[in-house]
Short mmCIF file of C-alpha atoms in Angstrom, two decimals:
data_model
loop_
_atom_site.label_atom_id
_atom_site.label_comp_id
_atom_site.label_asym_id
_atom_site.label_seq_id
_atom_site.Cartn_x
_atom_site.Cartn_y
_atom_site.Cartn_z
CA MET A 1065 -0.35 0.18 -0.02
CA ARG A 1066 2.37 2.17 1.07
CA ALA A 1067 4.93 1.32 -3.00
CA VAL A 1068 0.87 2.42 -4.47
CA LEU A 1069 1.13 5.88 -2.46
CA GLN A 1070 3.68 6.34 -3.30
CA LEU A 1071 3.51 5.85 -7.26
CA TRP A 1072 0.18 7.62 -6.50
CA LEU A 1073 1.93 11.37 -5.28
CA LEU A 1074 3.94 11.07 -8.20
CA PRO A 1075 2.61 13.47 -10.84
CA CYS A 1076 1.74 15.64 -7.60
CA ARG A 1077 5.60 16.14 -6.62
CA GLN A 1078 5.74 17.24 -10.28
CA MET A 1079 3.79 18.81 -10.97
CA PRO A 1080 2.03 20.01 -7.50
CA LEU A 1081 -0.41 22.68 -9.29
CA LEU A 1082 -1.80 20.18 -11.90
CA GLY A 1083 -2.24 17.94 -8.34
CA VAL A 1084 -4.55 20.89 -6.48
CA LEU A 1085 -6.49 20.99 -9.58
CA ALA A 1086 -7.96 18.26 -10.37
CA HIS A 1087 -8.01 16.99 -6.34
CA LEU A 1088 -9.82 20.60 -5.93
CA LEU A 1089 -11.37 18.57 -9.28
CA TRP A 1090 -12.90 15.94 -8.47
CA LEU A 1091 -14.09 16.92 -4.43
CA ALA A 1092 -16.03 19.52 -7.12
CA ALA A 1093 -17.40 17.26 -8.99
CA LEU A 1094 -18.31 15.02 -6.43
CA ALA A 1095 -20.66 18.15 -4.69
CA CYS A 1096 -22.14 18.27 -7.91
CA LEU A 1097 -23.44 14.57 -7.66
CA ALA A 1098 -24.87 14.85 -4.49
CA TRP A 1099 -26.68 18.18 -4.59
CA VAL A 1100 -27.88 16.42 -7.46
CA THR A 1101 -31.86 16.49 -6.01
CA PRO A 1102 -33.77 18.59 -6.51
CA HIS A 1103 -31.62 20.35 -9.40
CA ALA A 1104 -31.72 18.30 -11.88
CA HIS A 1105 -28.45 20.59 -13.79
CA GLY A 1106 -26.18 19.06 -10.95
CA ALA A 1107 -25.38 15.46 -12.89
CA ALA A 1108 -24.64 17.50 -15.47
CA LEU A 1109 -22.13 20.60 -14.65
CA GLY A 1110 -20.88 17.68 -12.15
CA ALA A 1111 -20.08 14.35 -14.88
CA GLY A 1112 -18.09 17.55 -17.25
CA LEU A 1113 -16.57 18.48 -13.90
CA MET A 1114 -15.55 14.95 -12.60
CA ALA A 1115 -13.70 14.11 -16.02
CA MET A 1116 -12.19 17.85 -16.96
CA GLY A 1117 -10.10 16.88 -13.88
CA SER A 1118 -9.66 12.99 -14.68
CA TRP A 1119 -8.60 14.33 -18.44
CA PHE A 1120 -5.69 16.88 -16.58
CA TRP A 1121 -4.57 13.88 -13.66
CA HIS A 1122 -4.19 11.83 -16.02
CA MET A 1123 -2.18 13.35 -18.84
CA GLY A 1124 0.92 13.87 -14.85
CA LEU A 1125 0.05 10.93 -13.91
CA GLY A 1126 0.25 9.56 -17.88
CA ALA A 1127 4.37 11.12 -17.44
CA ALA A 1128 5.43 10.80 -14.55
CA LEU A 1129 5.18 6.61 -14.63
CA ARG A 1130 6.59 7.43 -17.97
CA GLY A 1131 9.46 8.61 -16.64
CA ALA A 1132 9.23 6.11 -13.98
CA CYS A 1133 8.59 3.28 -15.65
CA GLN A 1134 13.10 2.64 -16.45
CA PRO A 1135 14.09 -0.84 -16.95
CA GLU A 1136 16.39 -0.78 -13.99
CA ASN A 1137 12.71 -0.24 -12.45
CA PHE A 1138 11.45 -3.30 -13.39
CA LEU A 1139 14.02 -4.72 -10.73
CA LEU A 1140 12.91 -4.04 -8.20
CA PRO A 1141 10.78 -5.74 -6.32
CA ALA A 1142 7.40 -6.69 -7.08
CA PHE A 1143 7.16 -3.24 -8.91
CA ARG A 1144 4.14 -4.76 -11.64
CA PRO A 1145 1.76 -5.59 -9.35
CA ARG A 1146 2.43 -2.68 -6.93
CA LEU A 1147 1.25 -0.11 -10.58
CA ALA A 1148 -1.52 -2.86 -11.26
CA GLY A 1149 -2.80 -1.55 -7.59
CA LEU A 1150 -1.89 1.75 -8.78
CA ALA A 1151 -4.94 1.21 -11.42
CA LEU A 1152 -7.25 -0.19 -9.18
CA ALA A 1153 -6.61 2.23 -6.69
CA ASP A 1154 -6.89 5.39 -9.40
CA ALA A 1155 -10.23 3.72 -10.94
CA ALA A 1156 -11.91 3.85 -8.20
CA VAL A 1157 -11.69 7.02 -6.84
CA TRP A 1158 -11.50 8.93 -10.02
CA VAL A 1159 -14.45 6.31 -12.22
CA GLY A 1160 -16.18 3.94 -9.31
CA VAL A 1161 -16.78 6.33 -6.30
CA PRO A 1162 -18.35 9.27 -8.74
CA ALA A 1163 -20.39 5.78 -9.91
CA ALA A 1164 -21.31 4.92 -7.03
CA LEU A 1165 -22.91 8.03 -6.23
CA ALA A 1166 -24.57 8.71 -8.80
CA ILE A 1167 -25.93 5.15 -8.90
CA ALA A 1168 -28.04 6.30 -5.55
CA SER A 1169 -28.59 9.59 -6.55
CA GLY A 1170 -30.54 7.88 -9.23
CA ILE A 1171 -28.87 9.56 -12.13
CA PRO A 1172 -29.94 8.07 -15.36
CA HIS A 1173 -27.51 7.06 -17.03
CA ALA A 1174 -25.14 6.56 -14.75
CA ALA A 1175 -23.53 3.35 -16.66
CA LEU A 1176 -22.62 5.62 -19.48
CA GLY A 1177 -21.55 8.24 -17.60
CA ALA A 1178 -19.00 6.39 -15.43
CA GLY A 1179 -18.31 4.63 -19.46
CA LEU A 1180 -17.10 8.07 -20.36
CA LEU A 1181 -15.80 8.64 -16.99
CA LEU A 1182 -12.96 5.61 -18.04
CA VAL A 1183 -12.83 6.86 -22.13
CA ALA A 1184 -11.62 10.30 -20.76
CA ALA A 1185 -8.72 8.63 -17.27
CA ALA A 1186 -8.32 6.21 -20.43
CA MET A 1187 -7.12 9.19 -23.40
CA GLY A 1188 -5.54 11.45 -20.50
CA PHE A 1189 -3.31 9.26 -19.85
CA ALA A 1190 -2.97 8.09 -23.53
CA MET A 1191 -1.54 11.33 -24.07
CA GLY A 1192 0.76 11.95 -20.58
CA VAL A 1193 2.39 8.18 -21.74
CA GLU A 1194 2.38 8.79 -25.87
CA ARG A 1195 1.86 12.99 -26.80
CA TRP A 1196 1.13 12.27 -30.34
CA ILE A 1197 -2.11 10.15 -29.48
CA SER A 1198 -4.26 13.15 -29.37
CA LEU A 1199 -3.11 13.44 -33.47
CA LEU A 1200 -6.10 11.15 -32.50
CA PHE A 1201 -8.52 12.63 -31.51
CA TRP A 1202 -8.34 16.01 -33.99
CA PRO A 1203 -11.06 14.47 -36.29
CA LEU A 1204 -13.32 14.28 -33.64
CA LEU A 1205 -12.92 17.91 -33.27
CA VAL A 1206 -13.32 19.17 -36.87
CA LEU A 1207 -16.55 16.65 -36.76
CA ALA A 1208 -17.67 18.43 -33.61
CA GLY A 1209 -16.45 22.06 -34.80
CA TRP A 1210 -18.00 21.42 -38.61
CA MET A 1211 -21.33 19.80 -37.55
CA PRO A 1212 -21.88 20.16 -34.87
CA GLY A 1213 -26.11 19.46 -35.98
CA LEU A 1214 -24.10 16.31 -36.74
CA VAL A 1215 -22.34 15.38 -33.21
CA ALA A 1216 -25.67 16.14 -31.49
CA GLU A 1217 -28.10 13.51 -33.12
CA ILE A 1218 -24.89 10.73 -33.38
CA LEU A 1219 -24.66 11.47 -29.56
CA ARG A 1220 -29.06 11.63 -28.50
CA GLY A 1221 -29.00 8.70 -30.38
CA ALA A 1222 -25.71 6.61 -28.48
CA LEU A 1223 -28.28 7.29 -25.38
CA ARG A 1224 -30.04 6.02 -26.34
CA SER A 1225 -28.55 2.13 -28.68
CA PRO A 1226 -27.78 -1.13 -26.38
CA LEU A 1227 -23.91 -0.61 -27.79
CA THR A 1228 -22.15 2.94 -26.51
CA LEU A 1229 -21.51 0.48 -22.75
CA PRO A 1230 -19.63 -2.02 -24.67
CA LEU A 1231 -17.42 1.17 -26.80
CA LEU A 1232 -17.17 2.46 -24.73
CA LEU A 1233 -15.94 -0.46 -22.60
CA LEU A 1234 -13.67 -1.21 -25.83
CA LEU A 1235 -11.90 2.55 -26.90
CA ALA A 1236 -10.58 2.77 -23.06
CA ALA A 1237 -8.78 -0.29 -23.24
CA LEU A 1238 -7.78 0.22 -27.32
CA LEU A 1239 -6.75 3.07 -25.64
CA LEU A 1240 -4.69 0.93 -22.73
CA ARG A 1241 -2.98 -1.05 -24.49
CA LEU A 1242 -1.63 1.93 -26.75
CA ALA A 1243 -0.51 3.58 -24.02
CA SER A 1244 1.03 0.67 -21.47
CA HIS A 1245 2.11 -1.36 -23.90
CA PRO A 1246 5.39 1.21 -25.03
CA MET A 1247 6.00 2.21 -21.17
CA LEU A 1248 5.56 -2.05 -20.73
CA GLN A 1249 8.16 -2.50 -22.24
CA LEU A 1250 11.68 -3.16 -21.64
CA ALA A 1251 14.04 -1.01 -24.14
CA ASP A 1252 17.73 1.62 -23.35
CA ARG A 1253 17.18 4.59 -22.84
CA PRO A 1254 17.19 7.17 -25.87
CA PRO A 1255 20.02 9.45 -25.48
CA ASP A 1256 19.85 12.19 -24.14
CA ALA A 1257 19.88 16.21 -26.25
CA SER A 1258 20.01 19.61 -24.28
CA PRO A 1259 18.55 20.74 -20.88
CA LEU A 1260 17.70 23.45 -22.34
CA GLU A 1261 15.91 22.93 -24.95
CA GLY A 1262 11.86 22.24 -24.29
CA LEU A 1263 11.61 18.98 -26.65
CA SER A 1264 13.98 17.13 -24.31
CA LEU A 1265 14.97 16.76 -21.36
CA GLY A 1266 19.01 16.71 -20.44
CA ARG A 1267 22.42 15.60 -19.76
CA GLY A 1268 22.89 15.38 -16.21
CA ALA A 1269 19.48 14.65 -16.10
CA THR A 1270 17.84 12.12 -13.45
CA PRO A 1271 17.58 9.08 -14.72
CA GLU A 1272 14.13 7.84 -14.40
CA ALA A 1273 12.25 11.51 -15.71
CA ALA A 1274 13.46 10.69 -18.68
CA PRO A 1275 11.13 10.21 -20.95
CA ARG A 1276 10.17 7.83 -23.77
CA ARG A 1277 9.54 9.19 -27.34
CA SER A 1278 7.42 7.94 -29.56
CA ALA A 1279 8.85 7.48 -33.66
CA LEU A 1280 7.17 10.75 -34.48
CA GLY A 1281 8.98 12.71 -31.45
CA ARG A 1282 12.16 10.77 -32.06
CA ARG A 1283 12.09 12.13 -36.14
CA ILE A 1284 11.48 16.08 -34.96
CA GLU A 1285 14.19 15.25 -32.83
CA GLU A 1286 16.66 14.27 -35.45
CA VAL A 1287 15.91 17.56 -37.63
CA PHE A 1288 16.32 19.64 -35.06
CA ASP A 1289 19.88 17.79 -34.33
CA ALA A 1290 20.75 17.68 -37.61
CA LEU A 1291 20.38 21.08 -37.54
CA ALA A 1292 21.54 22.41 -34.56
CA GLN A 1293 25.08 19.65 -35.22
CA ARG A 1294 24.77 22.27 -38.87
CA ALA A 1295 24.88 25.74 -37.01
CA LEU A 1296 28.23 23.91 -34.06
CA ALA A 1297 30.09 23.87 -37.34
CA ARG A 1298 29.76 26.26 -39.18
CA ALA A 1299 30.40 28.63 -35.69
CA LEU A 1300 33.83 26.35 -35.42
CA VAL A 1301 34.68 26.55 -38.85
CA ARG A 1302 34.13 31.28 -38.39
CA TYR A 1303 35.90 31.30 -34.97
CA ARG A 1304 38.65 29.34 -36.70
CA GLU A 1305 39.28 31.30 -39.27
CA ARG A 1306 38.75 34.52 -36.95
CA PRO A 1307 38.94 34.58 -33.64
CA SER A 1308 37.22 37.32 -31.46
CA THR A 1309 34.88 38.01 -29.11
CA ALA A 1310 31.72 37.87 -30.30
CA ARG A 1311 32.10 34.54 -32.20
CA ARG A 1312 33.73 32.85 -29.16
CA LEU A 1313 30.08 33.79 -27.54
CA THR A 1314 28.39 32.61 -30.56
CA LEU A 1315 30.10 28.98 -30.35
CA VAL A 1316 29.00 28.97 -25.87
CA ARG A 1317 25.01 30.02 -27.99
CA ARG A 1318 25.14 26.88 -30.23
CA LEU A 1319 26.31 24.66 -27.18
CA LEU A 1320 24.01 26.29 -24.51
CA LEU A 1321 20.91 26.33 -26.80
CA PRO A 1322 21.74 23.90 -30.23
CA HIS A 1323 18.00 24.55 -30.64
CA ASP A 1324 17.92 28.24 -30.99
CA ASN A 1325 19.81 28.15 -35.02
CA PRO A 1326 17.91 29.57 -37.14
CA GLY A 1327 16.87 27.21 -39.45
CA ALA A 1328 15.29 25.16 -36.32
CA ILE A 1329 13.75 28.62 -35.32
CA VAL A 1330 12.04 28.18 -38.59
CA LEU A 1331 11.33 25.07 -38.64
CA ARG A 1332 9.62 24.92 -34.62
CA MET A 1333 7.26 27.64 -35.45
CA ALA A 1334 6.37 26.24 -38.90
CA ILE A 1335 5.18 22.78 -36.03
CA MET A 1336 3.07 25.80 -34.40
CA ALA A 1337 2.29 27.06 -37.73
CA VAL A 1338 0.46 23.32 -38.16
CA PHE A 1339 -1.13 23.30 -34.31
CA ALA A 1340 -2.62 26.45 -34.93
CA THR A 1341 -3.62 25.78 -38.41
CA LEU A 1342 -5.93 22.48 -36.62
CA TYR A 1343 -7.19 24.94 -33.93
CA VAL A 1344 -8.41 27.55 -35.82
CA VAL A 1345 -9.82 25.15 -37.77
CA VAL A 1346 -11.79 23.18 -34.80
CA ALA A 1347 -12.97 26.54 -32.78
CA LEU A 1348 -13.83 29.80 -35.21
CA HIS A 1349 -13.45 28.51 -39.05
CA ARG A 1350 -17.46 31.32 -37.78
CA ARG A 1351 -16.46 33.89 -36.95
CA HIS A 1352 -13.34 36.70 -36.39
CA ALA A 1353 -11.23 36.90 -33.84
CA ASP A 1354 -10.23 40.02 -32.06
CA ALA A 1355 -6.63 40.40 -32.21
CA THR A 1356 -6.00 41.43 -28.31
CA VAL A 1357 -6.94 37.72 -27.87
CA VAL A 1358 -4.08 36.64 -30.97
CA GLY A 1359 -1.62 38.96 -28.80
CA ALA A 1360 -2.65 37.64 -25.72
CA TYR A 1361 -2.03 33.47 -26.93
CA ALA A 1362 0.85 34.76 -29.20
CA VAL A 1363 3.24 36.09 -25.63
CA LEU A 1364 2.64 33.40 -23.69
CA LEU A 1365 3.70 30.67 -25.93
CA ALA A 1366 6.78 33.12 -26.24
CA LEU A 1367 6.91 33.35 -22.63
CA ALA A 1368 6.68 29.33 -21.90
CA ARG A 1369 9.84 28.54 -22.67
CA PHE A 1370 11.65 30.26 -20.11
CA PRO A 1371 10.62 27.40 -17.32
CA GLN A 1372 13.71 25.96 -18.72
CA VAL A 1373 16.24 28.15 -17.74
CA GLY A 1374 16.35 27.41 -14.89
CA ARG A 1375 15.49 23.02 -15.16
CA GLY A 1376 18.13 22.86 -17.48
CA MET A 1377 20.69 24.66 -16.09
CA GLN A 1378 20.22 22.83 -12.99
CA ARG A 1379 21.27 19.80 -14.79
CA MET A 1380 23.29 21.20 -16.79
CA ARG A 1381 25.91 21.23 -13.89
CA PRO A 1382 27.67 18.65 -14.81
CA ASN A 1383 28.66 18.92 -17.96
CA LEU A 1384 29.65 23.15 -17.34
CA ALA A 1385 31.80 21.67 -15.19
CA ASP A 1386 33.55 20.68 -18.56
CA LEU A 1387 32.61 24.31 -20.70
CA TYR A 1388 34.55 26.09 -17.36
CA LEU A 1389 37.78 24.29 -17.86
CA THR A 1390 37.43 24.62 -21.46
CA LEU A 1391 37.37 28.39 -21.75
CA ALA A 1392 39.70 28.79 -18.44
CA PRO A 1393 38.19 32.18 -18.38
CA ALA A 1394 40.13 34.69 -15.49
CA THR A 1395 38.12 35.06 -13.06
CA ARG A 1396 34.28 32.93 -12.11
CA THR A 1397 32.90 36.06 -12.88
CA ALA A 1398 33.75 36.33 -15.81
CA TYR A 1399 32.04 33.31 -16.04
CA GLN A 1400 29.28 33.55 -14.98
CA GLN A 1401 28.29 36.95 -17.40
CA MET A 1402 28.89 34.86 -20.82
CA LEU A 1403 26.43 32.16 -19.53
CA ALA A 1404 24.77 35.13 -19.16
CA ASP A 1405 25.27 37.49 -21.70
CA ALA A 1406 24.31 33.56 -23.93
CA LEU A 1407 21.54 33.23 -22.09
CA LEU A 1408 20.16 37.45 -23.56
CA VAL A 1409 20.10 36.07 -27.04
CA LEU A 1410 16.40 34.21 -25.73
CA VAL A 1411 14.42 37.24 -25.38
CA PRO A 1412 14.54 38.85 -28.35
CA ILE A 1413 13.99 35.29 -29.77
CA GLY A 1414 11.02 35.05 -27.71
CA THR A 1415 10.38 38.58 -28.14
CA LEU A 1416 10.12 37.20 -31.45
CA SER A 1417 8.82 34.26 -31.60
CA ALA A 1418 5.89 36.26 -29.90
CA LEU A 1419 5.63 38.78 -33.24
CA ALA A 1420 5.17 35.45 -35.34
CA TYR A 1421 2.48 33.60 -33.53
CA ALA A 1422 1.05 37.49 -33.79
CA GLY A 1423 0.96 37.28 -37.62
CA LEU A 1424 0.13 33.17 -38.13
CA GLY A 1425 -2.79 33.86 -35.46
CA ILE A 1426 -3.62 37.32 -37.40
CA VAL A 1427 -4.07 35.50 -41.26
CA LEU A 1428 -5.71 32.55 -40.23
CA SER A 1429 -7.96 34.10 -37.99
CA ARG A 1430 -8.80 37.47 -40.41
CA ALA A 1431 -8.12 38.94 -36.95
CA THR A 1432 -8.77 43.29 -37.56
CA GLN A 1433 -7.51 46.36 -34.46
CA LEU A 1434 -4.06 44.40 -35.99
CA GLY A 1435 -1.59 47.92 -35.10
CA PRO A 1436 -2.78 48.08 -31.18
CA MET A 1437 -1.67 44.40 -30.60
CA LEU A 1438 1.84 43.95 -33.00
CA LEU A 1439 3.01 47.23 -30.80
CA VAL A 1440 1.51 45.71 -27.53
CA THR A 1441 2.55 41.93 -27.78
CA LEU A 1442 6.06 43.91 -28.85
CA ILE A 1443 6.56 45.64 -25.96
CA VAL A 1444 5.00 43.20 -23.55
CA ALA A 1445 7.37 39.57 -25.17
CA SER A 1446 10.52 42.57 -24.87
CA SER A 1447 9.48 42.78 -20.85
CA GLY A 1448 8.39 40.36 -20.02
CA GLY A 1449 11.40 37.90 -22.07
CA LEU A 1450 13.94 40.07 -19.40
CA VAL A 1451 11.67 39.81 -16.05
CA ALA A 1452 11.14 35.99 -16.88
CA LEU A 1453 14.85 34.99 -18.55
CA ALA A 1454 16.35 36.99 -14.33
CA VAL A 1455 13.72 35.08 -12.37
CA HIS A 1456 14.00 31.52 -13.67
CA LEU A 1457 17.57 32.82 -13.85
CA VAL A 1458 18.12 33.11 -9.97
CA GLY A 1459 15.24 32.39 -9.29
CA PRO A 1460 14.14 29.38 -6.70
CA GLN A 1461 15.16 25.43 -6.96
CA GLY A 1462 12.92 23.75 -6.02
CA THR A 1463 9.81 22.40 -8.32
CA VAL A 1464 6.79 24.33 -6.27
CA GLY A 1465 9.22 26.78 -6.50
CA ARG A 1466 9.31 27.70 -10.20
CA GLN A 1467 5.99 26.67 -11.07
CA LEU A 1468 4.49 29.63 -8.32
CA VAL A 1469 7.32 32.20 -10.06
CA ASN A 1470 6.54 31.01 -13.33
CA ALA A 1471 3.33 31.44 -12.61
CA MET A 1472 3.57 35.08 -11.58
CA VAL A 1473 5.67 36.10 -14.84
CA LEU A 1474 2.79 34.44 -16.93
CA ALA A 1475 -0.29 37.01 -14.84
CA GLY A 1476 1.51 39.46 -14.27
CA ALA A 1477 2.76 39.51 -17.99
CA MET A 1478 -1.16 38.64 -18.99
CA ALA A 1479 -1.82 42.07 -16.94
CA THR A 1480 0.28 44.03 -18.15
CA TYR A 1481 -0.60 43.18 -21.83
CA TRP A 1482 -4.78 44.12 -21.61
CA GLY A 1483 -4.11 46.75 -19.51
CA GLY A 1484 -1.10 48.22 -22.31
CA ALA A 1485 -4.40 46.37 -25.43
CA TRP A 1486 -6.78 49.28 -23.14
CA LEU A 1487 -3.58 51.96 -23.03
CA VAL A 1488 -2.94 52.26 -25.91
CA GLY A 1489 -6.29 51.87 -27.17
CA ALA A 1490 -6.46 54.82 -25.02
CA LEU A 1491 -4.63 57.35 -25.08
CA GLY A 1492 -3.56 56.13 -29.10
CA TYR A 1493 0.18 54.87 -30.62
CA LEU A 1494 2.26 57.62 -29.65
CA VAL A 1495 2.06 58.31 -25.54
CA GLY A 1496 -0.05 55.24 -25.21
CA GLY A 1497 2.91 53.19 -26.92
CA GLY A 1498 5.33 55.28 -25.06
CA VAL A 1499 4.31 55.12 -21.77
CA LEU A 1500 4.04 51.36 -21.83
CA ALA A 1501 7.57 51.14 -23.26
CA LEU A 1502 8.57 52.98 -20.37
CA VAL A 1503 7.38 51.68 -17.19
CA THR A 1504 7.56 47.94 -18.99
CA LEU A 1505 10.97 48.42 -20.00
CA GLY A 1506 12.04 49.94 -17.65
CA PHE A 1507 10.78 47.43 -15.51
CA GLY A 1508 12.57 45.03 -17.90
CA LEU A 1509 16.31 45.73 -17.84
CA GLY A 1510 16.06 46.79 -14.34
CA VAL A 1511 14.99 43.46 -12.95
CA TRP A 1512 18.06 41.66 -15.85
CA PHE A 1513 21.02 44.30 -13.97
CA ALA A 1514 19.37 42.99 -10.55
CA ALA A 1515 19.23 39.70 -11.97
CA GLN A 1516 22.54 39.07 -14.02
CA ARG A 1517 24.72 41.31 -10.78
CA GLU A 1518 23.16 38.78 -8.35
CA TYR A 1519 24.11 35.48 -11.03
CA GLN A 1520 28.34 37.01 -11.68
CA ARG A 1521 28.25 37.22 -7.39
CA ARG A 1522 27.47 33.67 -7.02
CA GLU A 1523 29.89 30.82 -6.91
CA PRO A 1524 29.39 28.93 -11.02
CA CYS A 1525 28.69 25.08 -9.13
CA PHE A 1526 28.63 21.45 -10.82
CA ASP A 1527 26.53 18.66 -8.73
CA ALA A 1528 24.32 17.91 -10.41
CA PRO A 1529 20.56 18.61 -8.92
CA LEU A 1530 19.35 15.76 -5.54
CA THR A 1531 15.94 16.14 -7.03
#
């Protein structure tokens, strides 16, 4: 029982906010199911909350177990039976308890509701283990977006059909089989890539956290690695031809940030364009979008990269010792300064990415009010990137602290963005944009310079992180 409890707590330890949110949704759903009499809408609301919480939780559980199911862990005593016990306990909590409460309350179609909850759990778990599985559900979303009447008619017929429940159970079993087969296979771990890349975990990371990538993910990462190798070789040749401080810094950037060369940036934006196009086809094909909302999404996407800096720099510590000996800096302050200067390139990359995402969103969604959105996106993405890089460079070392800091940075960036959009709309481009740039960029530069001084003051650390 203790081993099962430890496996259950894995997502809460790795993603505390997700664990808290999922279980709050579970409690709220049970309250709605118990409140169904005399309110008829309580059952539908409770089922929706339970399905959403189950999907979130099982995505985190799948990601955590994917890292825990390493070949060496299967040598532990009764590891597979403990996984089976976790599956039974999880099914009892997320499917059995709400189903029993629904049956006790006399809610109609309780069995179908339990089947849907099981499918939601299986779908979330499968997406957490193998990210490409989410692509299987895009056709259903496209169908729901383009023909909602047909989908509603299918759902009404499904409520009356005796085959619906067996089909739901079969779908859940297929999803679980598809997710558990690669996770339970004993295979060698693929080679690690740079810790500062969002697509991988990195050298120096803990072995139990290394993910197993799908075939599509491995193909995409091979392309990124080939582009990184070509950019590194080009930077090395240029440095050997004419050594200089700038070219030396470029070479350090190619080592620390291999997937931030021009070719990889274009490829990353192309992949994002594919998903953005699918989203627009599903959700926005019948109406025009507000450009302000498009810009807000673009800023969020640009800032999503920076949390990897803190985690990646921790995991790279053993490798940074090699870099330190290779560079042979005159002082430790100069070494820290070089690392900070190398990472600063993420700010203009993030700003250009935000503008590119915003432009793509404008084209796809035929948004209006373009000028204020582009101006505010440019200013907020630049200042937000400076603040995000600063706090993640010198911020908390623990997982919970990093997540709280990241949440505050994102919330502050969104508040600044919407406030800036109102300011530009009220005062105009020149006055409103000037005030916004003066306040936000001044704050961002101040935070960055303060974090840079703190980072230079610290001694280089080459020990692997404890967690």
